[in-house]
CSV table of C-alpha atoms in Angstrom, one decimal:
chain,number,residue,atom,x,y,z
A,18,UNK,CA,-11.8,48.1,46.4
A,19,UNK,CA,-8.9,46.6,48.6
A,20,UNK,CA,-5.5,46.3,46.8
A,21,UNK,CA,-4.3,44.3,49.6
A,22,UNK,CA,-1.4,41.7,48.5
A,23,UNK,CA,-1.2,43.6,45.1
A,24,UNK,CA,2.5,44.7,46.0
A,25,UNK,CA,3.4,41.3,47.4
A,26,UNK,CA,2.6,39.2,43.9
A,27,UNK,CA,5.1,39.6,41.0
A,28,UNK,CA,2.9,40.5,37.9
A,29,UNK,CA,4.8,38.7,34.6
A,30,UNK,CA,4.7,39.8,31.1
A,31,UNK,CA,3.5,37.4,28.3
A,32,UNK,CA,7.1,37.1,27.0
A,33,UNK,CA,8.2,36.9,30.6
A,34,UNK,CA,5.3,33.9,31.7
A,35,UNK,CA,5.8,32.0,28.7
A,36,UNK,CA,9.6,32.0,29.7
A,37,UNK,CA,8.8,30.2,33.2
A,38,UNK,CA,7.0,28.1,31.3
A,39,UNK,CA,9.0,27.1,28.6
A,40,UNK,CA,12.1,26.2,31.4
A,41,UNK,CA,9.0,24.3,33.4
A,42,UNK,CA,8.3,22.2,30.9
A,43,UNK,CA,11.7,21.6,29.5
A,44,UNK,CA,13.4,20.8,32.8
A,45,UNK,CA,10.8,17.8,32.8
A,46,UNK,CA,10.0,16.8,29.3
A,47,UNK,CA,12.4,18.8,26.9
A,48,UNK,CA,15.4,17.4,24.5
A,49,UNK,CA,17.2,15.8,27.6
A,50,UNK,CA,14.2,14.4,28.9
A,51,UNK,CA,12.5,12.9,26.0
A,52,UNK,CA,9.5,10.8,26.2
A,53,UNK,CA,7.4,8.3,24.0
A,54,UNK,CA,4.0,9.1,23.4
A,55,UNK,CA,1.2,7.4,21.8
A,56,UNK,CA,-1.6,8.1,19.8
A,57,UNK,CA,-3.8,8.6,17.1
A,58,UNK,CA,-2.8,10.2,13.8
A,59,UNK,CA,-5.8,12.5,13.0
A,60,UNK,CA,-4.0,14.6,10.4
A,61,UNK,CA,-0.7,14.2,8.4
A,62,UNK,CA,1.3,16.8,6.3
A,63,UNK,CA,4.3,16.8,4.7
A,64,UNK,CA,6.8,19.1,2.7
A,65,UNK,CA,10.2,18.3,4.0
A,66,UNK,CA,9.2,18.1,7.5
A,67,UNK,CA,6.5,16.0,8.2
A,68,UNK,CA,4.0,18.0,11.0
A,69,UNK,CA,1.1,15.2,12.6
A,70,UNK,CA,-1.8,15.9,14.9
A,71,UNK,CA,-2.0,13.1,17.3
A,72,UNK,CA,-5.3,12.5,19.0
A,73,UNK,CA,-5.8,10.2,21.9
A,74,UNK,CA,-6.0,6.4,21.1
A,75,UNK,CA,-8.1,5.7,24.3
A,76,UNK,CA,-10.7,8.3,23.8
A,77,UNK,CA,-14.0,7.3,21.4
A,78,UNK,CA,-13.3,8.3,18.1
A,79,UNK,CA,-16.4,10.3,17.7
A,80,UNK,CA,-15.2,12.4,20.5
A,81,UNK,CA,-14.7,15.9,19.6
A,82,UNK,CA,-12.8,16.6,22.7
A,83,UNK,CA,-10.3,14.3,22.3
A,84,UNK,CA,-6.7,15.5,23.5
A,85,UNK,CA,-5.0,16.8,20.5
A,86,UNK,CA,-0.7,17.0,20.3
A,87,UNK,CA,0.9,19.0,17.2
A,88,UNK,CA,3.8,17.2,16.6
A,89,UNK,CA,6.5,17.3,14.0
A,90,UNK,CA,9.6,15.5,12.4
A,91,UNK,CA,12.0,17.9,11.1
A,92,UNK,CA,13.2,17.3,7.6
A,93,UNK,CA,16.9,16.1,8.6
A,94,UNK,CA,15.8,13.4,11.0
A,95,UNK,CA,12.0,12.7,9.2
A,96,UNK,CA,14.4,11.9,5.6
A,97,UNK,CA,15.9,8.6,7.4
A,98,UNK,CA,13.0,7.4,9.2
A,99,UNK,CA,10.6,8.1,6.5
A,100,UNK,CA,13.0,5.8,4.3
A,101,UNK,CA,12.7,2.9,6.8
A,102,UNK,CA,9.2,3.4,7.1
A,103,UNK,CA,9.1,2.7,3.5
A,104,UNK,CA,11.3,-0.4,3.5
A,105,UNK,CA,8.8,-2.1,5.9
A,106,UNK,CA,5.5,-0.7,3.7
A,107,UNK,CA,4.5,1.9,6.6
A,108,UNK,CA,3.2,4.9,5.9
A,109,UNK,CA,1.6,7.4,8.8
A,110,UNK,CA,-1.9,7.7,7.6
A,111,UNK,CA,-4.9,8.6,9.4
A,112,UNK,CA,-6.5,6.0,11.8
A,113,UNK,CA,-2.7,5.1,12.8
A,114,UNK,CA,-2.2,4.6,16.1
A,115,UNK,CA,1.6,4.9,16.4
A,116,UNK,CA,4.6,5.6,19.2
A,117,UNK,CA,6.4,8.7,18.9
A,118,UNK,CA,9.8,9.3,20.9
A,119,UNK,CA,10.2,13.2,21.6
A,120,UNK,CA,10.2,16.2,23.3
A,121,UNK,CA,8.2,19.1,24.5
A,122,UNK,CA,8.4,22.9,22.5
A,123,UNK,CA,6.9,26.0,23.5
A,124,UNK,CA,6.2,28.2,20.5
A,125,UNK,CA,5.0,31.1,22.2
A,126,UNK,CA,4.6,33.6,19.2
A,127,UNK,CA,1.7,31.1,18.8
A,128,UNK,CA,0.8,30.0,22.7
A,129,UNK,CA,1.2,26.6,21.3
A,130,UNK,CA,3.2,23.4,22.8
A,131,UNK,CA,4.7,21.1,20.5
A,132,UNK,CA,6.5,17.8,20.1
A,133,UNK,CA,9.4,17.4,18.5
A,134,UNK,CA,9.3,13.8,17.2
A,135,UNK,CA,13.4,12.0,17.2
A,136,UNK,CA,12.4,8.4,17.1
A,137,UNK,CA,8.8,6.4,15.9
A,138,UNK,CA,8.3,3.1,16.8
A,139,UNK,CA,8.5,0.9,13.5
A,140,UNK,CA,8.4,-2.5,15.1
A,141,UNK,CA,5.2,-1.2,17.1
A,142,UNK,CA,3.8,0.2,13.7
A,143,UNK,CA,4.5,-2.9,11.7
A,144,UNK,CA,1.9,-4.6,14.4
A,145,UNK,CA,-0.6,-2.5,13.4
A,146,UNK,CA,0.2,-3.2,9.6
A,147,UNK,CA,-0.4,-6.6,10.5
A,148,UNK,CA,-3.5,-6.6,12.5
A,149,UNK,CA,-5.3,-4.3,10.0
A,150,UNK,CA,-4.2,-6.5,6.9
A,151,UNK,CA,-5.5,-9.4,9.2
A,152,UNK,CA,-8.6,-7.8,9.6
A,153,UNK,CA,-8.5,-7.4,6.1
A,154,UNK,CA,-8.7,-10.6,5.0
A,155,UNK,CA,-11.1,-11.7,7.8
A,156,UNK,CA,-13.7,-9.3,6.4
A,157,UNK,CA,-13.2,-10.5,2.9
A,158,UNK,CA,-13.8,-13.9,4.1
A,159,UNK,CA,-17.0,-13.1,6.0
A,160,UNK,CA,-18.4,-11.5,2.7
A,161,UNK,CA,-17.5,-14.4,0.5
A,162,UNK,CA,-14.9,-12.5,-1.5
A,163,UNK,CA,-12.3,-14.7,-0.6
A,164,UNK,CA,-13.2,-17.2,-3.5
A,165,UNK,CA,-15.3,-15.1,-5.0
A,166,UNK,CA,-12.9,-14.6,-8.6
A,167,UNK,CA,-11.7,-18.5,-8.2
A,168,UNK,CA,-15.2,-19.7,-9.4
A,169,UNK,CA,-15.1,-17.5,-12.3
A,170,UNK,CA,-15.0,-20.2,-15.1
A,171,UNK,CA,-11.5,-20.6,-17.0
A,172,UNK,CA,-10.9,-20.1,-20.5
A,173,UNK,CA,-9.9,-23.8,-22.1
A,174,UNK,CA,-7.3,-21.5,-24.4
A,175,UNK,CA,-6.3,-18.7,-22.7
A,176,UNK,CA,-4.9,-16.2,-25.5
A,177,UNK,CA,-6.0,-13.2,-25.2
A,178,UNK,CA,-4.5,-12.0,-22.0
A,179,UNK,CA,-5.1,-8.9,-20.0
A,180,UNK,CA,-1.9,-7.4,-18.6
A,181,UNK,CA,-2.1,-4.6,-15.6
A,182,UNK,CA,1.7,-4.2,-15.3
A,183,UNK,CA,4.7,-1.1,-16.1
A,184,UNK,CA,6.4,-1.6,-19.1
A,185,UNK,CA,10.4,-1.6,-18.8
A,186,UNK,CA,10.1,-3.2,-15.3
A,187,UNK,CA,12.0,-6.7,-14.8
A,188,UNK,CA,8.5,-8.2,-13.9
A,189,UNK,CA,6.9,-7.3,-17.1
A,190,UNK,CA,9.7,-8.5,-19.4
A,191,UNK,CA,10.3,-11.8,-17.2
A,192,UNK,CA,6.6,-12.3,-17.8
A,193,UNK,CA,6.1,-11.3,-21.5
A,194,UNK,CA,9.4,-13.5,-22.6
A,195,UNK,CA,8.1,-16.5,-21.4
A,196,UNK,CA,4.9,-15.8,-23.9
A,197,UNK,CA,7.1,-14.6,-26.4
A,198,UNK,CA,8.9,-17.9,-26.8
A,199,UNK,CA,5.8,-20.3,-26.0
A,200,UNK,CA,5.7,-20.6,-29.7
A,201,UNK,CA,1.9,-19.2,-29.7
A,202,UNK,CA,0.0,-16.2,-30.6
A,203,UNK,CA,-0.9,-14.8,-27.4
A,204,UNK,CA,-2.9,-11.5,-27.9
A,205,UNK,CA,-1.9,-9.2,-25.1
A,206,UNK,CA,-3.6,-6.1,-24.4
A,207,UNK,CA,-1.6,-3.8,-21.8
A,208,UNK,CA,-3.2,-0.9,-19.4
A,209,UNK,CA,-0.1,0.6,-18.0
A,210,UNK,CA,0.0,1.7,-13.8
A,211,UNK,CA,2.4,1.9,-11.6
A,212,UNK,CA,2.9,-0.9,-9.3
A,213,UNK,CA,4.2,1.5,-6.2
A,214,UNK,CA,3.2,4.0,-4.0
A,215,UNK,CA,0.4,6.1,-3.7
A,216,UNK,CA,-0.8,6.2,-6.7
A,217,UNK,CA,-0.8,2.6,-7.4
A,218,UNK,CA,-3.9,1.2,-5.9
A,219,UNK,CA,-6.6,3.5,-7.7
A,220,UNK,CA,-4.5,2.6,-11.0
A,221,UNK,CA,-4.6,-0.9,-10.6
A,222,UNK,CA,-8.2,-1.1,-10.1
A,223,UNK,CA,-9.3,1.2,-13.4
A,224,UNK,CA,-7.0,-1.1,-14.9
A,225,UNK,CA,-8.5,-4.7,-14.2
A,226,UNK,CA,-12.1,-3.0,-14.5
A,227,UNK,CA,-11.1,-1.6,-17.9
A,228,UNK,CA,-9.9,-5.3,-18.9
A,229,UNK,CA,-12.8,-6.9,-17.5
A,230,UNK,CA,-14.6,-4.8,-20.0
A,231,UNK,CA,-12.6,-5.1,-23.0
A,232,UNK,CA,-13.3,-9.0,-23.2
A,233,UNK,CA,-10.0,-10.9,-21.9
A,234,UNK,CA,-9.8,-14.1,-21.5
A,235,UNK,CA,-7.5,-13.6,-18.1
A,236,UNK,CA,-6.1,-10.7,-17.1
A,237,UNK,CA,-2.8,-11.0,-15.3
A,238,UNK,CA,-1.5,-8.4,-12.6
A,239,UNK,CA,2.4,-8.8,-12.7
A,240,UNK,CA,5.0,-6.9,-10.3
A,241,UNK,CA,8.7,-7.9,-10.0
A,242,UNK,CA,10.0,-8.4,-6.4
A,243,UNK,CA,11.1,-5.4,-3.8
A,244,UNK,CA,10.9,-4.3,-0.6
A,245,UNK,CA,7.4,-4.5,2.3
A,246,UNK,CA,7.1,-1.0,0.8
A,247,UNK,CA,7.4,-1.4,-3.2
A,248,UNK,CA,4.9,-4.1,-2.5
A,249,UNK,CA,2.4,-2.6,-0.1
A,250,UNK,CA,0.2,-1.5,-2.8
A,251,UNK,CA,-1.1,-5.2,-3.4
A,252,UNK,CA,-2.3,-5.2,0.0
A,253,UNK,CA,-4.7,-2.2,-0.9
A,254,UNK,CA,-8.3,-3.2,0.0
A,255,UNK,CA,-9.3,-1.6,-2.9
A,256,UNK,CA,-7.4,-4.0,-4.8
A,257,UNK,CA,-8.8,-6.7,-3.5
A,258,UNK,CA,-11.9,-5.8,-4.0
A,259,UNK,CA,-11.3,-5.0,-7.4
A,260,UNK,CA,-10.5,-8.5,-7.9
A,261,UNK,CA,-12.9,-10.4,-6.4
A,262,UNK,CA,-15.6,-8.9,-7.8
A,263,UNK,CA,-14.2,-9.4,-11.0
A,264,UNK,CA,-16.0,-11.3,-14.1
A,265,UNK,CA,-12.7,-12.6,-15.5
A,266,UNK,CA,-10.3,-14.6,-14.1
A,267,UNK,CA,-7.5,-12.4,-12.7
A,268,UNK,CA,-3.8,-13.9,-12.3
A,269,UNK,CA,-1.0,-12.9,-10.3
A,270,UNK,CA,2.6,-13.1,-10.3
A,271,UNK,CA,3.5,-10.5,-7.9
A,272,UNK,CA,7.2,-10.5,-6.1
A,273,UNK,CA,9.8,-12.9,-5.2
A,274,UNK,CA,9.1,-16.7,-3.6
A,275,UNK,CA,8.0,-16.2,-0.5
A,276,UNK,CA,6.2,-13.1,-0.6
A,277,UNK,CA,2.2,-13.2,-0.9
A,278,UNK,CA,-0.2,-10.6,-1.0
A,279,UNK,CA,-3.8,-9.8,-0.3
A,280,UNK,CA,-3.8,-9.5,-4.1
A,281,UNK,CA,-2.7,-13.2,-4.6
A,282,UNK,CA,-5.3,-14.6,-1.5
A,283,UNK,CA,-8.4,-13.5,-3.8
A,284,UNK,CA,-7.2,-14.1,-7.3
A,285,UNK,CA,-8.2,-16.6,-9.4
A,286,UNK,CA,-5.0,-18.2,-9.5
A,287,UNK,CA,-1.3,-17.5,-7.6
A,288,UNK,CA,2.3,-18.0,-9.4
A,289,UNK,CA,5.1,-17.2,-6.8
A,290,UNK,CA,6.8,-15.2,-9.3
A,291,UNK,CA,6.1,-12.9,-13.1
A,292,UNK,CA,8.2,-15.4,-15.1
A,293,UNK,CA,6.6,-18.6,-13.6
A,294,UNK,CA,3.3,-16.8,-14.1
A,295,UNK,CA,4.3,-16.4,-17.5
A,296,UNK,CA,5.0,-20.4,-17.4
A,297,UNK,CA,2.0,-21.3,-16.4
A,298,UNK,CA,-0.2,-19.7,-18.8
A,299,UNK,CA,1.8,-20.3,-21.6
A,300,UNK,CA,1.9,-24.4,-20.1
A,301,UNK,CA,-1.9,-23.6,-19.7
A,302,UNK,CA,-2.5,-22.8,-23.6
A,303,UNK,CA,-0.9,-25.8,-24.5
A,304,UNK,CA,-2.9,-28.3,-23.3
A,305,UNK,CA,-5.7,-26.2,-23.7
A,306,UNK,CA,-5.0,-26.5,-27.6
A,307,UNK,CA,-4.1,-30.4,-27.7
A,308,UNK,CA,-7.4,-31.0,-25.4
A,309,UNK,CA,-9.0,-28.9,-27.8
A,310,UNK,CA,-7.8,-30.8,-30.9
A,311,UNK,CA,-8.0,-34.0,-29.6
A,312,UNK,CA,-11.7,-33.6,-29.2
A,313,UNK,CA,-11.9,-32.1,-33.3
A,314,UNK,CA,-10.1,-35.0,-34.1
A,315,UNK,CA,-12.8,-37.5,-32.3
A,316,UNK,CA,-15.5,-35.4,-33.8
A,317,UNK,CA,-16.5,-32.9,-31.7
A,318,UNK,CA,-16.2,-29.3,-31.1
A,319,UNK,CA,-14.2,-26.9,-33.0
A,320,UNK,CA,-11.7,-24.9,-31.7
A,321,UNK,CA,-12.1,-21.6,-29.8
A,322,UNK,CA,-12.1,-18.7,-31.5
A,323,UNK,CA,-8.4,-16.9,-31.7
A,324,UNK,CA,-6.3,-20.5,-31.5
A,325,UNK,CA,-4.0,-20.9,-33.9
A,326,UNK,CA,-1.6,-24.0,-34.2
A,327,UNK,CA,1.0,-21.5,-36.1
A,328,UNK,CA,3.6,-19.8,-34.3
A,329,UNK,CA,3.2,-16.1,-35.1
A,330,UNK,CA,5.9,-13.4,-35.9
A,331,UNK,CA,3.8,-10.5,-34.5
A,332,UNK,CA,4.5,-10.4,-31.0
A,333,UNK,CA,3.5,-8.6,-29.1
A,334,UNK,CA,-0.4,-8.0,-30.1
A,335,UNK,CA,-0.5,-5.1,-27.3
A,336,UNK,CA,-3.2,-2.1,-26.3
A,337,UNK,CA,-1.6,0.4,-24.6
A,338,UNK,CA,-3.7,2.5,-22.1
């Protein structure tokens, strides 16, 4: 066996070859030479820091060799752009394709190279927000869900009202007030969700399914007005869904004048804001009850059962959930 050019090649230690490395790689792509990379969130984890595997968003997504990056946000620069995120109703889920500004990492302990993430791409991000919530509405168009809960038939006299909202909020009592001084005896029966984050979206949907099972005769989904963020849930497929395939007509007064929802595209009916939601139906009651009348006074039908021409001291009728 010939040893020939064994003496002439230095032979490294691990510690020693992951050094060369680590000053390789940095000299080209570490903190002073930062780069933007883009790609596909595959997983997301957060406590503190925020750690990502970023796949690559050219490859076929049933590829099981797709590239994979480990990257992370540490927990002093993730805090401030995970609060922007919010404002703009981001959040870095999976499917994501997103732009990360960063640098390279050698954790040799591991043999693994990182990226440490400084910067992400929000105006790139909001795009994608966009095009999916376009794509969104396109699909609930193509299945006929776009109209679906505005041919659910209307109530003449609309008392007894469903109300998906969270008690205390400024959108609940701007809504309930203008009820409470309508001078009639609106039966309200409350399933209480939150109206933001996460946990929003399932919520809101066992809470119109619930209503649409109690017996309603409109069930009203109320949020006060806030940020992209606070208002993000309302573009939930799943809440859209919820409501178009719903049997009763659902109402919405979601937000400030100006903002509109994928919520308030398939509902039954849109009021800009909770108070002139609460306008409306109270507006809608009363003519409901002097059509209603009119026609008992020319001999017809009697009147629905639940109206009352009496204003009532029992407000509010409610069902808490």
């Amino acid at each position: 066996m010939s040893d020939e050019g064994s003496t002439a090649e230095t032979v490294h230690e691990v510690g020693e070859f992951y050094q060369l490395l680590t000053t390789q790689l940095e000299s080209a792509f570490g903190r002073r030479h930062p780069h933007w990379v883009r790609g596909e969130i595959a997983k997301v984890y957060e406590k503190s820091h925020m750690y990502v595997d970023l796949v690559d968003a050219g490859s076929v997504s049933s590829d099981t060799k797709r590239p994979v990056l480990n990257a992370h946000c540490w927990a002093t620069q993730w805090a401030p752009l995970k609060r922007k995120l919010a404002s703009e109703g981001v959040t870095l889920t999976p499917g994501v394709i997103v732009n990360f500004y960063g640098y390279v990492d050698v954790y040799a302990p591991q043999g693994k190279i990182g990226f440490t993430i400084t910067q992400i791409d929000v105006q790139g991000l909001l795009g994608d927000v966009a095009r999916r919530r376009q794509e969104l509405i396109a699909r609930l168009v193509s299945e006929g869900l776009i109209d679906a809960n505005k041919r659910v038939a209307m109530s003449p006299v609309p008392l007894r009202v469903g109300l998906v909202a969270s008690p205390g909020t400024e959108g609940y009592s701007d809504f309930t007030g203008q009820l409470a001084h309508s001078g009639y005896g609106f039966a309200i029966t409350l399933v209480k969700t939150a109206v933001q984050g996460e946990a929003a979206p399932p919520q809101i949907v066992s809470a119109i399914e619930a209503l649409d099972a109690h017996g309603v005769d409109i069930i009203c989904l109320v949020r006060g007005g806030g940020s992209k963020g606070d208002l993000a849930a309302f573009d939930d497929e799943r809440v859209a869904r919820a409501i178009a395939g719903c049997a009763t007509p659902v109402f919405t007064g979601i937000g400030h004048t100006g903002d509109e929802s994928v919520a308030d595209l398939v509902a039954h009916t849109r009021a800009i804001t909770p108070t002139k939601l609460g306008e409306e139906i109270a507006h809608s009651s009363t003519g409901g009850i002097a059509a209603t009348f009119a026609s008992r006074r020319r001999g017809f039908s009697t009147p629905p059962m639940g109206c009352s021409t009496k204003r009532r001291n029992t407000w509010p009728s409610a069902v808490e959930r």
